[in-house]
Amino acid sequence: MNSSRVCVKSQRVSSQAAPAQSSNLAEVGTDLSAMTMALQQKDFVGFIMLKNLLEIEQNMRRIRYSQRPQLGINDKIALCSNIAMPLYVLCNGFYSVQQNCEVLCTPGGVVPIKCFKTSFYHKDSVAMRMGDKLLCKAIEPFSRLKLSNEEFVLIRAIIYSHMVSPGLSDQAQKLLFTEAEKYASLLMRIVQISYGAAPGALRYVELMGLIECVFNAGAKHRQLLTYISNVLDPNFDRVMPPMLAKISTKGPVELHQLLPY
């Protein structure tokens, strides 16, 4: 099956972005000057996160679900806040395997762990332990499963339809549940065609496990970025637009509130 056709059918993405409906959401999509500031201040981790999260936010603008009515702006913000970090992990994991990388790298070929090791971060043992776990070892399930293009597109569509997100309205939860069921059913059919009935069902279970894995990894990425923004890097909050800073970190916290590594 052609992956581009699956992408069009499963995500129903329009060719043009919808106009901004909220000043907060517009702030996220238009504050590209922050990326320049991140590079000027050599905040490479902030730059990588900003670039990835802006791409995810732009995708959120373009999605058109098959159900009507579409998600409202508050529901989109609630959904994006919950799925942005898992999508960051999923996309980087998939493209890392595509590029034969042994650690996580971005679709553009940037290797985040190298940014850690070549910056002042390498002097902080906590950041390096967390970075090793999340930016090196996190690739293992992706290397083992070796997702096809069709599997990646449909897993991404299922995550974009994640109904268990705090702040979603009842109407949004129903819409997303219907969408997720549709994509999950299509994924099951595809893997059973590719692997056979029983092996395909086993493959499907493994792919559902990967979704849980990326949500867990996404939560731990937020812990790492919270540690960086609160303790290690005073420039982090200055180069990240406030909306994206909220998505990628837990906000101001005490050190004892961060899970130990």
Short mmCIF file of C-alpha atoms in Angstrom, two decimals:
data_model
loop_
_atom_site.label_atom_id
_atom_site.label_comp_id
_atom_site.label_asym_id
_atom_site.label_seq_id
_atom_site.Cartn_x
_atom_site.Cartn_y
_atom_site.Cartn_z
CA MET A 1 0.00 0.00 0.00
CA ASN A 2 1.30 3.43 -0.91
CA SER A 3 2.17 5.31 2.30
CA SER A 4 1.24 8.71 0.88
CA ARG A 5 -2.26 7.41 0.07
CA VAL A 6 -2.63 6.08 3.60
CA CYS A 7 -1.53 9.44 4.97
CA VAL A 8 -4.17 11.28 2.96
CA LYS A 9 -6.93 8.85 3.88
CA SER A 10 -6.08 8.43 7.54
CA GLN A 11 -5.35 11.99 8.52
CA ARG A 12 -7.41 13.99 6.02
CA VAL A 13 -4.96 16.83 6.06
CA SER A 14 -5.92 19.85 4.01
CA SER A 15 -3.38 21.52 1.76
CA GLN A 16 -3.63 24.84 3.55
CA ALA A 17 -3.40 25.66 7.23
CA ALA A 18 -6.52 26.94 8.92
CA PRO A 19 -6.37 30.59 10.04
CA ALA A 20 -5.33 31.20 13.62
CA GLN A 21 -8.32 31.23 15.97
CA SER A 22 -6.54 32.24 19.14
CA SER A 23 -3.84 34.74 19.94
CA ASN A 24 -2.13 32.09 22.08
CA LEU A 25 -2.06 29.53 19.28
CA ALA A 26 -0.98 32.16 16.77
CA GLU A 27 1.83 33.13 19.12
CA VAL A 28 3.17 29.57 18.95
CA GLY A 29 3.07 29.36 15.19
CA THR A 30 4.49 32.77 14.37
CA ASP A 31 7.23 33.29 16.95
CA LEU A 32 9.96 31.96 14.69
CA SER A 33 12.32 34.67 15.93
CA ALA A 34 12.76 32.52 19.02
CA MET A 35 14.53 29.92 16.89
CA THR A 36 17.08 32.52 15.80
CA MET A 37 17.53 33.59 19.40
CA ALA A 38 18.09 29.98 20.45
CA LEU A 39 20.90 29.60 17.92
CA GLN A 40 22.45 32.94 18.81
CA GLN A 41 22.57 31.96 22.48
CA LYS A 42 23.82 28.46 21.56
CA ASP A 43 20.79 26.91 23.24
CA PHE A 44 20.73 23.95 20.86
CA VAL A 45 18.36 21.86 22.97
CA GLY A 46 15.88 24.74 23.00
CA PHE A 47 16.27 25.08 19.23
CA ILE A 48 15.64 21.38 18.58
CA MET A 49 12.57 21.31 20.82
CA LEU A 50 11.22 24.54 19.38
CA LYS A 51 11.58 23.33 15.79
CA ASN A 52 9.88 20.00 16.52
CA LEU A 53 7.04 21.48 18.54
CA LEU A 54 6.33 24.14 15.93
CA GLU A 55 5.99 21.41 13.30
CA ILE A 56 3.56 19.49 15.52
CA GLU A 57 1.55 22.64 16.20
CA GLN A 58 1.34 23.41 12.48
CA ASN A 59 0.08 19.87 11.85
CA MET A 60 -2.61 20.43 14.49
CA ARG A 61 -3.85 23.41 12.48
CA ARG A 62 -4.16 21.38 9.28
CA ILE A 63 -5.89 18.25 10.57
CA ARG A 64 -9.44 17.70 9.35
CA TYR A 65 -11.24 14.88 11.12
CA SER A 66 -13.92 12.97 9.22
CA GLN A 67 -16.51 13.69 11.91
CA ARG A 68 -18.37 16.96 12.25
CA PRO A 69 -18.15 19.39 13.92
CA GLN A 70 -14.37 19.76 14.08
CA LEU A 71 -12.41 20.35 17.28
CA GLY A 72 -12.73 23.80 18.79
CA ILE A 73 -9.68 25.87 19.63
CA ASN A 74 -9.71 24.98 23.35
CA ASP A 75 -9.92 21.28 22.53
CA LYS A 76 -7.03 21.61 20.06
CA ILE A 77 -4.88 23.27 22.72
CA ALA A 78 -5.75 20.57 25.28
CA LEU A 79 -4.98 17.81 22.77
CA CYS A 80 -1.73 19.39 21.57
CA SER A 81 -0.56 19.89 25.16
CA ASN A 82 -0.95 16.18 25.83
CA ILE A 83 0.35 14.64 22.60
CA ALA A 84 3.17 16.98 21.56
CA MET A 85 5.93 15.21 23.49
CA PRO A 86 4.82 11.66 22.57
CA LEU A 87 4.73 12.73 18.92
CA TYR A 88 8.22 14.19 19.31
CA VAL A 89 9.43 10.78 20.53
CA LEU A 90 7.54 8.83 17.84
CA CYS A 91 8.74 10.94 14.91
CA ASN A 92 12.35 11.06 16.06
CA GLY A 93 12.38 7.33 16.81
CA PHE A 94 10.96 6.43 13.40
CA TYR A 95 13.28 8.70 11.43
CA SER A 96 16.29 7.61 13.48
CA VAL A 97 15.79 4.02 12.32
CA GLN A 98 15.19 5.24 8.76
CA GLN A 99 18.57 6.99 8.88
CA ASN A 100 20.30 3.97 10.50
CA CYS A 101 21.13 5.97 13.63
CA GLU A 102 21.97 4.10 16.82
CA VAL A 103 20.63 6.96 18.96
CA LEU A 104 17.67 9.30 18.56
CA CYS A 105 18.07 11.94 15.87
CA THR A 106 15.69 14.44 14.29
CA PRO A 107 14.33 14.09 10.74
CA GLY A 108 16.88 16.73 9.74
CA GLY A 109 19.76 14.60 11.03
CA VAL A 110 20.50 16.52 14.25
CA VAL A 111 21.58 14.21 17.09
CA PRO A 112 20.36 15.70 20.41
CA ILE A 113 22.71 13.67 22.62
CA LYS A 114 25.67 15.19 20.75
CA CYS A 115 24.32 18.64 21.61
CA PHE A 116 24.31 17.57 25.26
CA LYS A 117 27.85 16.23 25.12
CA THR A 118 29.28 19.29 23.34
CA SER A 119 27.57 21.91 25.54
CA PHE A 120 27.88 22.81 29.20
CA TYR A 121 25.18 20.20 29.88
CA HIS A 122 27.85 17.49 29.89
CA LYS A 123 29.09 18.76 33.25
CA ASP A 124 25.76 17.96 34.90
CA SER A 125 25.50 14.28 35.86
CA VAL A 126 21.70 14.36 36.29
CA ALA A 127 21.08 15.81 32.84
CA MET A 128 23.50 13.36 31.23
CA ARG A 129 21.94 10.32 32.94
CA MET A 130 18.47 11.41 31.85
CA GLY A 131 19.74 12.31 28.39
CA ASP A 132 21.38 8.92 27.92
CA LYS A 133 18.18 7.12 28.85
CA LEU A 134 15.89 9.26 26.70
CA LEU A 135 18.11 10.10 23.73
CA CYS A 136 20.09 6.87 23.37
CA LYS A 137 18.27 3.91 24.89
CA ALA A 138 14.82 5.14 23.82
CA ILE A 139 15.54 4.05 20.25
CA GLU A 140 15.54 0.36 21.21
CA PRO A 141 11.80 -0.37 20.63
CA PHE A 142 11.95 1.42 17.27
CA SER A 143 15.01 -0.56 16.21
CA ARG A 144 13.29 -3.78 17.21
CA LEU A 145 9.95 -3.10 15.51
CA LYS A 146 11.25 -1.30 12.39
CA LEU A 147 7.96 0.41 11.53
CA SER A 148 6.82 0.50 7.94
CA ASN A 149 5.70 3.83 6.51
CA GLU A 150 2.05 2.73 6.74
CA GLU A 151 2.41 1.67 10.37
CA PHE A 152 4.09 4.95 11.29
CA VAL A 153 1.41 7.06 9.61
CA LEU A 154 -1.42 5.18 11.30
CA ILE A 155 0.21 5.17 14.74
CA ARG A 156 0.70 8.91 14.38
CA ALA A 157 -2.96 9.27 13.39
CA ILE A 158 -4.04 7.27 16.46
CA ILE A 159 -1.99 9.56 18.69
CA TYR A 160 -3.49 12.64 17.01
CA SER A 161 -6.87 11.14 17.97
CA HIS A 162 -5.96 10.55 21.61
CA MET A 163 -9.22 11.04 23.49
CA VAL A 164 -7.77 10.63 27.00
CA SER A 165 -6.39 14.16 27.22
CA PRO A 166 -7.16 16.41 30.21
CA GLY A 167 -9.26 19.43 29.26
CA LEU A 168 -11.10 17.90 26.29
CA SER A 169 -14.83 18.52 26.03
CA ASP A 170 -17.24 15.56 25.94
CA GLN A 171 -17.95 16.26 22.28
CA ALA A 172 -14.24 16.24 21.45
CA GLN A 173 -13.71 12.95 23.30
CA LYS A 174 -16.48 11.30 21.29
CA LEU A 175 -15.08 12.63 18.01
CA LEU A 176 -11.55 11.49 18.81
CA PHE A 177 -12.73 8.07 20.00
CA THR A 178 -14.48 7.50 16.67
CA GLU A 179 -11.38 8.59 14.75
CA ALA A 180 -9.01 6.46 16.84
CA GLU A 181 -11.21 3.37 16.36
CA LYS A 182 -11.13 3.90 12.60
CA TYR A 183 -7.34 4.22 12.44
CA ALA A 184 -6.80 1.28 14.79
CA SER A 185 -9.08 -0.91 12.67
CA LEU A 186 -7.19 0.09 9.52
CA LEU A 187 -3.87 -0.65 11.22
CA MET A 188 -5.08 -4.13 12.19
CA ARG A 189 -6.16 -4.88 8.62
CA ILE A 190 -2.83 -3.69 7.20
CA VAL A 191 -0.65 -5.77 9.54
CA GLN A 192 -2.79 -8.87 9.00
CA ILE A 193 -2.47 -8.46 5.25
CA SER A 194 1.30 -8.06 5.63
CA TYR A 195 1.99 -10.75 8.27
CA GLY A 196 -1.02 -13.09 8.24
CA ALA A 197 -3.94 -13.35 10.66
CA ALA A 198 -2.27 -14.55 13.88
CA PRO A 199 1.19 -12.96 13.38
CA GLY A 200 -0.55 -9.75 12.29
CA ALA A 201 -2.59 -9.69 15.49
CA LEU A 202 0.63 -10.11 17.49
CA ARG A 203 2.26 -7.30 15.51
CA TYR A 204 -0.77 -5.11 16.25
CA VAL A 205 -0.37 -5.72 20.00
CA GLU A 206 3.31 -4.77 19.76
CA LEU A 207 2.42 -1.55 17.93
CA MET A 208 -0.17 -0.65 20.58
CA GLY A 209 2.56 -1.23 23.16
CA LEU A 210 4.78 1.22 21.28
CA ILE A 211 2.09 3.89 21.64
CA GLU A 212 2.15 3.42 25.41
CA CYS A 213 5.94 3.52 25.28
CA VAL A 214 6.07 6.88 23.48
CA PHE A 215 3.62 8.43 25.95
CA ASN A 216 5.79 7.26 28.85
CA ALA A 217 8.92 8.53 27.10
CA GLY A 218 7.18 11.83 26.34
CA ALA A 219 6.42 12.32 30.04
CA LYS A 220 10.06 11.64 30.90
CA HIS A 221 11.22 14.11 28.23
CA ARG A 222 9.12 16.72 30.00
CA GLN A 223 10.89 15.84 33.26
CA LEU A 224 14.26 16.30 31.59
CA LEU A 225 13.27 19.63 30.05
CA THR A 226 11.77 20.76 33.35
CA TYR A 227 15.09 20.04 35.05
CA ILE A 228 16.95 21.91 32.31
CA SER A 229 14.67 24.95 32.45
CA ASN A 230 14.55 25.12 36.26
CA VAL A 231 18.14 24.27 37.13
CA LEU A 232 20.57 24.04 34.27
CA ASP A 233 19.84 26.48 31.47
CA PRO A 234 18.62 30.03 32.18
CA ASN A 235 18.26 30.66 28.45
CA PHE A 236 15.70 27.88 27.91
CA ASP A 237 12.63 29.88 28.93
CA ARG A 238 13.86 32.93 27.06
CA VAL A 239 14.09 31.16 23.70
CA MET A 240 10.85 29.18 24.02
CA PRO A 241 7.51 30.93 23.45
CA PRO A 242 5.43 30.65 26.66
CA MET A 243 2.87 28.31 25.08
CA LEU A 244 5.54 25.84 23.96
CA ALA A 245 7.38 26.11 27.27
CA LYS A 246 4.19 24.94 29.00
CA ILE A 247 3.87 22.00 26.59
CA SER A 248 7.47 20.84 26.90
CA THR A 249 7.96 21.28 30.67
CA LYS A 250 6.03 20.88 33.89
CA GLY A 251 6.46 24.57 34.66
CA PRO A 252 8.17 25.94 37.81
CA VAL A 253 8.70 23.06 40.26
CA GLU A 254 10.88 22.24 43.24
CA LEU A 255 13.71 19.79 42.65
CA HIS A 256 12.19 17.21 44.99
CA GLN A 257 9.12 17.11 42.71
CA LEU A 258 11.16 15.74 39.82
CA LEU A 259 11.38 11.96 39.63
CA PRO A 260 14.94 10.82 40.47
CA TYR A 261 17.08 9.02 37.90
#
